[in-house]
Short mmCIF file of N, CA and C and ligand atoms in Angstrom, two decimals:
data_model
loop_
_atom_site.label_atom_id
_atom_site.label_comp_id
_atom_site.label_asym_id
_atom_site.label_seq_id
_atom_site.Cartn_x
_atom_site.Cartn_y
_atom_site.Cartn_z
N UNK A 22 -54.52 169.49 -51.40
CA UNK A 22 -53.76 168.54 -50.60
C UNK A 22 -54.69 167.90 -49.58
N UNK A 23 -54.46 166.65 -49.33
CA UNK A 23 -55.30 165.92 -48.40
C UNK A 23 -54.50 165.50 -47.17
N UNK A 24 -55.20 165.30 -46.07
CA UNK A 24 -54.52 164.87 -44.86
C UNK A 24 -54.63 163.36 -44.65
N UNK A 25 -55.10 162.66 -45.66
CA UNK A 25 -55.19 161.22 -45.53
C UNK A 25 -54.41 160.56 -46.65
N UNK A 26 -53.91 159.35 -46.41
CA UNK A 26 -53.15 158.67 -47.45
C UNK A 26 -54.04 158.31 -48.63
N UNK A 27 -53.42 157.99 -49.71
CA UNK A 27 -54.14 157.62 -50.92
C UNK A 27 -54.98 156.38 -50.70
N UNK A 28 -56.22 156.40 -51.17
CA UNK A 28 -57.08 155.22 -51.10
C UNK A 28 -56.44 154.04 -51.83
N UNK A 29 -55.84 154.33 -52.96
CA UNK A 29 -55.28 153.26 -53.78
C UNK A 29 -54.10 152.58 -53.09
N UNK A 30 -53.37 153.29 -52.25
CA UNK A 30 -52.19 152.73 -51.61
C UNK A 30 -52.49 151.98 -50.32
N UNK A 31 -53.59 152.29 -49.66
CA UNK A 31 -53.78 151.76 -48.32
C UNK A 31 -55.10 151.03 -48.09
N UNK A 32 -55.88 150.83 -49.09
CA UNK A 32 -57.10 150.06 -48.90
C UNK A 32 -58.10 150.70 -47.98
N UNK A 33 -58.14 152.00 -47.95
CA UNK A 33 -59.12 152.70 -47.13
C UNK A 33 -60.46 152.72 -47.84
N UNK A 34 -61.53 153.06 -47.12
CA UNK A 34 -62.82 153.19 -47.80
C UNK A 34 -62.69 154.12 -48.99
N UNK A 35 -63.46 153.88 -50.04
CA UNK A 35 -63.28 154.62 -51.29
C UNK A 35 -63.66 156.09 -51.21
N UNK A 36 -64.34 156.50 -50.16
CA UNK A 36 -64.74 157.90 -50.05
C UNK A 36 -64.35 158.44 -48.69
N UNK A 37 -63.95 159.69 -48.62
CA UNK A 37 -63.66 160.29 -47.31
C UNK A 37 -64.96 160.49 -46.54
N UNK A 38 -64.88 160.63 -45.21
CA UNK A 38 -66.09 160.85 -44.42
C UNK A 38 -66.82 162.11 -44.88
N UNK A 39 -68.14 162.08 -44.77
CA UNK A 39 -68.94 163.25 -45.11
C UNK A 39 -69.95 163.49 -44.00
N UNK A 40 -70.50 164.69 -43.96
CA UNK A 40 -71.49 165.02 -42.94
C UNK A 40 -72.72 164.14 -43.08
N UNK A 41 -73.19 163.95 -44.32
CA UNK A 41 -74.39 163.13 -44.50
C UNK A 41 -74.09 161.66 -44.23
N UNK A 42 -72.90 161.21 -44.58
CA UNK A 42 -72.54 159.83 -44.30
C UNK A 42 -72.51 159.55 -42.81
N UNK A 43 -72.17 160.57 -42.03
CA UNK A 43 -72.12 160.41 -40.58
C UNK A 43 -73.49 160.08 -40.00
N UNK A 44 -74.58 160.57 -40.64
CA UNK A 44 -75.93 160.18 -40.22
C UNK A 44 -76.06 158.66 -40.20
N UNK A 45 -75.71 158.09 -41.34
CA UNK A 45 -75.92 156.66 -41.52
C UNK A 45 -74.91 155.84 -40.72
N UNK A 46 -73.69 156.37 -40.53
CA UNK A 46 -72.72 155.66 -39.71
C UNK A 46 -73.26 155.49 -38.28
N UNK A 47 -73.83 156.54 -37.73
CA UNK A 47 -74.37 156.49 -36.36
C UNK A 47 -75.55 155.51 -36.28
N UNK A 48 -76.40 155.52 -37.29
CA UNK A 48 -77.55 154.62 -37.31
C UNK A 48 -77.11 153.17 -37.41
N UNK A 49 -76.11 152.93 -38.25
CA UNK A 49 -75.59 151.56 -38.39
C UNK A 49 -75.02 151.07 -37.07
N UNK A 50 -74.32 151.94 -36.36
CA UNK A 50 -73.73 151.55 -35.08
C UNK A 50 -74.81 151.21 -34.06
N UNK A 51 -75.99 151.85 -34.19
CA UNK A 51 -77.11 151.58 -33.29
C UNK A 51 -77.95 150.38 -33.73
N UNK A 52 -77.67 149.84 -34.91
CA UNK A 52 -78.45 148.72 -35.43
C UNK A 52 -79.83 149.13 -35.91
N UNK A 53 -79.99 150.39 -36.27
CA UNK A 53 -81.30 150.88 -36.73
C UNK A 53 -81.29 151.05 -38.24
N UNK A 54 -82.50 151.16 -38.81
CA UNK A 54 -82.64 151.57 -40.20
C UNK A 54 -83.49 152.84 -40.18
N UNK A 55 -82.88 153.95 -40.48
CA UNK A 55 -83.57 155.24 -40.44
C UNK A 55 -83.17 156.05 -41.66
N UNK A 56 -84.10 156.85 -42.12
CA UNK A 56 -83.89 157.74 -43.26
C UNK A 56 -84.44 159.11 -42.90
N UNK A 57 -84.04 160.11 -43.66
CA UNK A 57 -84.67 161.41 -43.50
C UNK A 57 -86.11 161.31 -43.98
N UNK A 58 -87.00 162.02 -43.28
CA UNK A 58 -88.39 162.10 -43.73
C UNK A 58 -88.83 163.55 -43.62
N UNK A 59 -89.34 164.07 -44.71
CA UNK A 59 -89.77 165.46 -44.74
C UNK A 59 -90.91 165.68 -43.74
N UNK A 60 -90.72 166.65 -42.84
CA UNK A 60 -91.75 166.95 -41.85
C UNK A 60 -92.96 167.62 -42.47
N UNK A 61 -92.84 168.16 -43.68
CA UNK A 61 -93.95 168.87 -44.32
C UNK A 61 -94.75 167.99 -45.28
N UNK A 62 -94.09 167.16 -46.08
CA UNK A 62 -94.84 166.34 -47.06
C UNK A 62 -94.72 164.84 -46.80
N UNK A 63 -93.94 164.43 -45.77
CA UNK A 63 -93.83 163.04 -45.31
C UNK A 63 -93.05 162.13 -46.26
N UNK A 64 -92.42 162.67 -47.27
CA UNK A 64 -91.64 161.83 -48.19
C UNK A 64 -90.36 161.37 -47.51
N UNK A 65 -90.04 160.07 -47.65
CA UNK A 65 -88.74 159.56 -47.20
C UNK A 65 -87.70 159.92 -48.24
N UNK A 66 -86.48 160.19 -47.78
CA UNK A 66 -85.40 160.61 -48.67
C UNK A 66 -84.17 159.72 -48.47
N UNK A 67 -83.56 159.35 -49.57
CA UNK A 67 -82.26 158.68 -49.55
C UNK A 67 -81.63 158.90 -50.91
N UNK A 68 -80.35 159.27 -50.99
CA UNK A 68 -79.47 159.59 -49.88
C UNK A 68 -79.88 160.89 -49.18
N UNK A 69 -79.07 161.31 -48.20
CA UNK A 69 -79.39 162.49 -47.41
C UNK A 69 -79.48 163.73 -48.30
N UNK A 70 -80.45 164.57 -47.97
CA UNK A 70 -80.67 165.82 -48.69
C UNK A 70 -80.62 166.99 -47.72
N UNK A 71 -80.31 168.17 -48.24
CA UNK A 71 -80.42 169.41 -47.46
C UNK A 71 -81.81 170.02 -47.62
N UNK A 72 -82.46 169.72 -48.76
CA UNK A 72 -83.77 170.29 -49.08
C UNK A 72 -84.64 169.18 -49.66
N UNK A 73 -85.91 169.12 -49.27
CA UNK A 73 -86.82 168.12 -49.83
C UNK A 73 -87.01 168.39 -51.33
N UNK A 74 -86.79 167.38 -52.18
CA UNK A 74 -86.95 167.59 -53.62
C UNK A 74 -88.41 167.77 -54.04
N UNK A 75 -89.37 167.42 -53.17
CA UNK A 75 -90.78 167.57 -53.53
C UNK A 75 -91.35 168.92 -53.14
N UNK A 76 -91.01 169.41 -51.91
CA UNK A 76 -91.66 170.63 -51.42
C UNK A 76 -90.68 171.71 -50.97
N UNK A 77 -89.39 171.45 -51.08
CA UNK A 77 -88.32 172.39 -50.74
C UNK A 77 -88.22 172.69 -49.24
N UNK A 78 -88.86 171.88 -48.42
CA UNK A 78 -88.71 172.04 -46.97
C UNK A 78 -87.28 171.71 -46.57
N UNK A 79 -86.82 172.36 -45.52
CA UNK A 79 -85.52 172.01 -44.95
C UNK A 79 -85.67 171.30 -43.61
N UNK A 80 -86.91 170.97 -43.23
CA UNK A 80 -87.18 170.24 -41.99
C UNK A 80 -87.19 168.75 -42.30
N UNK A 81 -86.02 168.13 -42.22
CA UNK A 81 -85.84 166.75 -42.68
C UNK A 81 -85.24 165.88 -41.57
N UNK A 82 -86.04 165.57 -40.52
CA UNK A 82 -85.50 164.76 -39.43
C UNK A 82 -85.23 163.32 -39.87
N UNK A 83 -84.32 162.70 -39.16
CA UNK A 83 -84.00 161.29 -39.37
C UNK A 83 -84.97 160.48 -38.52
N UNK A 84 -85.72 159.58 -39.14
CA UNK A 84 -86.71 158.78 -38.41
C UNK A 84 -86.57 157.32 -38.83
N UNK A 85 -86.98 156.41 -37.94
CA UNK A 85 -86.97 155.00 -38.31
C UNK A 85 -87.88 154.80 -39.52
N UNK A 86 -87.40 153.98 -40.45
CA UNK A 86 -88.11 153.77 -41.71
C UNK A 86 -88.42 152.29 -41.88
N UNK A 87 -89.51 151.97 -42.60
CA UNK A 87 -89.80 150.55 -42.85
C UNK A 87 -88.69 149.94 -43.70
N UNK A 88 -88.06 148.87 -43.19
CA UNK A 88 -86.87 148.34 -43.87
C UNK A 88 -87.17 147.25 -44.89
N UNK A 89 -88.24 147.40 -45.66
CA UNK A 89 -88.57 146.39 -46.65
C UNK A 89 -88.52 146.99 -48.05
N UNK A 90 -88.24 146.12 -49.01
CA UNK A 90 -88.21 146.56 -50.39
C UNK A 90 -88.08 145.38 -51.33
N UNK A 91 -87.78 145.68 -52.59
CA UNK A 91 -87.64 144.65 -53.62
C UNK A 91 -86.39 144.95 -54.43
N UNK A 92 -85.67 143.89 -54.78
CA UNK A 92 -84.46 144.05 -55.58
C UNK A 92 -84.87 144.19 -57.05
N UNK A 93 -84.57 145.34 -57.64
CA UNK A 93 -84.94 145.61 -59.02
C UNK A 93 -83.88 145.15 -60.01
N UNK A 94 -82.63 145.10 -59.59
CA UNK A 94 -81.57 144.62 -60.46
C UNK A 94 -80.39 144.20 -59.60
N UNK A 95 -79.53 143.38 -60.17
CA UNK A 95 -78.36 142.93 -59.43
C UNK A 95 -77.20 142.77 -60.38
N UNK A 96 -76.00 142.82 -59.81
CA UNK A 96 -74.80 142.54 -60.59
C UNK A 96 -73.73 142.00 -59.64
N UNK A 97 -72.72 141.37 -60.21
CA UNK A 97 -71.61 140.85 -59.43
C UNK A 97 -70.32 141.50 -59.93
N UNK A 98 -69.59 142.10 -59.01
CA UNK A 98 -68.31 142.73 -59.34
C UNK A 98 -67.22 141.70 -59.04
N UNK A 99 -66.44 141.37 -60.07
CA UNK A 99 -65.41 140.34 -59.93
C UNK A 99 -63.99 140.90 -59.97
N UNK A 100 -63.83 142.17 -60.35
CA UNK A 100 -62.50 142.76 -60.43
C UNK A 100 -62.61 144.25 -60.09
N UNK A 101 -61.61 144.75 -59.40
CA UNK A 101 -61.55 146.16 -59.06
C UNK A 101 -60.10 146.57 -58.87
N UNK A 102 -59.81 147.82 -59.12
CA UNK A 102 -58.46 148.33 -58.85
C UNK A 102 -58.37 148.91 -57.45
N UNK A 103 -59.49 149.00 -56.73
CA UNK A 103 -59.50 149.62 -55.41
C UNK A 103 -59.16 148.58 -54.34
N UNK A 104 -58.04 148.74 -53.63
CA UNK A 104 -57.63 147.75 -52.63
C UNK A 104 -58.68 147.50 -51.55
N UNK A 105 -59.49 148.51 -51.23
CA UNK A 105 -60.53 148.34 -50.22
C UNK A 105 -61.48 147.22 -50.60
N UNK A 106 -61.80 147.12 -51.87
CA UNK A 106 -62.75 146.11 -52.33
C UNK A 106 -62.09 144.82 -52.79
N UNK A 107 -60.79 144.83 -53.07
CA UNK A 107 -60.14 143.64 -53.61
C UNK A 107 -60.24 142.45 -52.66
N UNK A 108 -60.18 142.68 -51.36
CA UNK A 108 -60.28 141.57 -50.41
C UNK A 108 -61.70 141.07 -50.25
N UNK A 109 -62.67 141.77 -50.84
CA UNK A 109 -64.07 141.42 -50.64
C UNK A 109 -64.70 140.79 -51.89
N UNK A 110 -63.92 140.58 -52.93
CA UNK A 110 -64.46 140.05 -54.19
C UNK A 110 -64.86 138.59 -54.06
N UNK A 111 -65.83 138.09 -54.83
CA UNK A 111 -66.74 138.89 -55.65
C UNK A 111 -67.75 139.63 -54.77
N UNK A 112 -68.20 140.77 -55.24
CA UNK A 112 -69.15 141.60 -54.51
C UNK A 112 -70.46 141.62 -55.28
N UNK A 113 -71.53 141.23 -54.60
CA UNK A 113 -72.86 141.29 -55.23
C UNK A 113 -73.58 142.53 -54.72
N UNK A 114 -74.05 143.35 -55.65
CA UNK A 114 -74.81 144.54 -55.29
C UNK A 114 -76.09 144.58 -56.09
N UNK A 115 -77.05 145.34 -55.59
CA UNK A 115 -78.31 145.45 -56.31
C UNK A 115 -78.98 146.79 -56.06
N UNK A 116 -79.89 147.12 -56.96
CA UNK A 116 -80.73 148.31 -56.78
C UNK A 116 -81.97 147.86 -56.03
N UNK A 117 -82.20 148.43 -54.87
CA UNK A 117 -83.35 148.10 -54.03
C UNK A 117 -84.34 149.25 -54.09
N UNK A 118 -85.58 148.94 -54.43
CA UNK A 118 -86.65 149.93 -54.37
C UNK A 118 -87.35 149.73 -53.03
N UNK A 119 -87.19 150.69 -52.14
CA UNK A 119 -87.79 150.59 -50.81
C UNK A 119 -89.30 150.80 -50.89
N UNK A 120 -90.04 150.07 -50.06
CA UNK A 120 -91.50 150.24 -50.03
C UNK A 120 -91.89 151.67 -49.66
N UNK A 121 -91.04 152.33 -48.89
CA UNK A 121 -91.35 153.70 -48.45
C UNK A 121 -90.94 154.75 -49.49
N UNK A 122 -90.43 154.34 -50.65
CA UNK A 122 -90.21 155.29 -51.73
C UNK A 122 -88.83 155.34 -52.35
N UNK A 123 -87.79 155.67 -51.56
CA UNK A 123 -86.47 155.83 -52.20
C UNK A 123 -85.91 154.51 -52.73
N UNK A 124 -84.90 154.61 -53.56
CA UNK A 124 -84.14 153.45 -54.00
C UNK A 124 -82.71 153.61 -53.52
N UNK A 125 -82.04 152.48 -53.36
CA UNK A 125 -80.65 152.52 -52.90
C UNK A 125 -79.87 151.35 -53.48
N UNK A 126 -78.59 151.55 -53.64
CA UNK A 126 -77.69 150.46 -54.00
C UNK A 126 -77.28 149.79 -52.70
N UNK A 127 -77.42 148.46 -52.67
CA UNK A 127 -77.11 147.72 -51.45
C UNK A 127 -76.28 146.49 -51.79
N UNK A 128 -75.45 146.07 -50.85
CA UNK A 128 -74.79 144.78 -50.96
C UNK A 128 -75.86 143.71 -50.76
N UNK A 129 -75.72 142.59 -51.48
CA UNK A 129 -76.71 141.52 -51.41
C UNK A 129 -76.15 140.35 -50.61
N UNK A 130 -76.89 139.94 -49.58
CA UNK A 130 -76.53 138.72 -48.85
C UNK A 130 -76.72 137.52 -49.76
N UNK A 131 -76.06 136.41 -49.41
CA UNK A 131 -76.24 135.17 -50.18
C UNK A 131 -77.72 134.83 -50.24
N UNK A 132 -78.18 134.47 -51.40
CA UNK A 132 -79.57 134.07 -51.57
C UNK A 132 -80.50 135.21 -51.95
N UNK A 133 -80.04 136.45 -51.84
CA UNK A 133 -80.89 137.59 -52.24
C UNK A 133 -80.60 137.91 -53.70
N UNK A 134 -81.65 137.98 -54.51
CA UNK A 134 -81.45 138.23 -55.94
C UNK A 134 -82.57 139.03 -56.55
N UNK A 135 -82.41 139.33 -57.81
CA UNK A 135 -83.35 140.19 -58.52
C UNK A 135 -84.79 139.70 -58.37
N UNK A 136 -85.67 140.61 -58.04
CA UNK A 136 -87.09 140.32 -57.89
C UNK A 136 -87.49 139.92 -56.49
N UNK A 137 -86.50 139.61 -55.64
CA UNK A 137 -86.82 139.14 -54.28
C UNK A 137 -87.32 140.28 -53.40
N UNK A 138 -88.29 139.94 -52.55
CA UNK A 138 -88.68 140.83 -51.45
C UNK A 138 -87.63 140.65 -50.36
N UNK A 139 -87.10 141.74 -49.85
CA UNK A 139 -85.99 141.66 -48.91
C UNK A 139 -86.17 142.68 -47.78
N UNK A 140 -85.37 142.49 -46.75
CA UNK A 140 -85.23 143.48 -45.70
C UNK A 140 -83.89 144.18 -45.90
N UNK A 141 -83.83 145.44 -45.57
CA UNK A 141 -82.58 146.19 -45.72
C UNK A 141 -82.11 146.66 -44.34
N UNK A 142 -80.81 146.82 -44.23
CA UNK A 142 -80.23 147.33 -42.99
C UNK A 142 -78.97 148.10 -43.33
N UNK A 143 -78.56 148.94 -42.39
CA UNK A 143 -77.25 149.57 -42.46
C UNK A 143 -76.35 148.83 -41.49
N UNK A 144 -75.23 148.31 -42.00
CA UNK A 144 -74.27 147.63 -41.13
C UNK A 144 -72.95 148.37 -41.22
N UNK A 145 -72.27 148.54 -40.07
CA UNK A 145 -70.96 149.20 -40.13
C UNK A 145 -69.91 148.27 -40.73
N UNK A 146 -69.05 148.81 -41.58
CA UNK A 146 -67.93 148.03 -42.08
C UNK A 146 -66.79 148.11 -41.07
N UNK A 147 -65.61 147.62 -41.42
CA UNK A 147 -64.50 147.59 -40.47
C UNK A 147 -64.03 148.99 -40.08
N UNK A 148 -64.40 150.01 -40.87
CA UNK A 148 -64.03 151.38 -40.56
C UNK A 148 -65.18 152.14 -39.88
N UNK A 149 -66.30 151.45 -39.60
CA UNK A 149 -67.44 152.09 -38.97
C UNK A 149 -68.33 152.83 -39.95
N UNK A 150 -68.08 152.63 -41.23
CA UNK A 150 -68.90 153.28 -42.26
C UNK A 150 -70.16 152.44 -42.50
N UNK A 151 -71.28 153.11 -42.62
CA UNK A 151 -72.55 152.42 -42.87
C UNK A 151 -72.57 151.87 -44.28
N UNK A 152 -72.88 150.60 -44.40
CA UNK A 152 -73.07 149.96 -45.69
C UNK A 152 -74.49 149.43 -45.74
N UNK A 153 -75.18 149.69 -46.82
CA UNK A 153 -76.56 149.19 -46.97
C UNK A 153 -76.49 147.73 -47.43
N UNK A 154 -77.26 146.88 -46.77
CA UNK A 154 -77.31 145.46 -47.08
C UNK A 154 -78.76 145.04 -47.30
N UNK A 155 -78.93 144.13 -48.24
CA UNK A 155 -80.25 143.53 -48.49
C UNK A 155 -80.16 142.05 -48.17
N UNK A 156 -81.15 141.56 -47.43
CA UNK A 156 -81.14 140.16 -46.99
C UNK A 156 -82.48 139.53 -47.24
ZN1 ZN B 2 -91.24 167.63 -48.56
#
């Protein structure tokens, strides 16, 4: 049983809050772009991890990260059954390969497309949830 109404009935964000998502929500509210970085091997991580996949360290502080990358692929979503996204259609998203290593799915600003060098940011949505954007 859940203590929140159905996503399908009320247009809420498609996922309930999570501990790792709270990292990015706070960063988005501050207007920063930060990722976890392993204190032992220096690898940047995204999404949030409990353990470094390279060296198994658990010392993974959140640090400002270089916000540049390249769009490796893109698509446009024109239909969805999720009320949260229905008011936002069409939605352009892409796979961004960050210069610092990780890849992420990001919303694409107008004019950003496959192959483009872009800057990425976390922006809060209307619920304060961090959304990755490429511009
Ligand atoms: Zn590591």
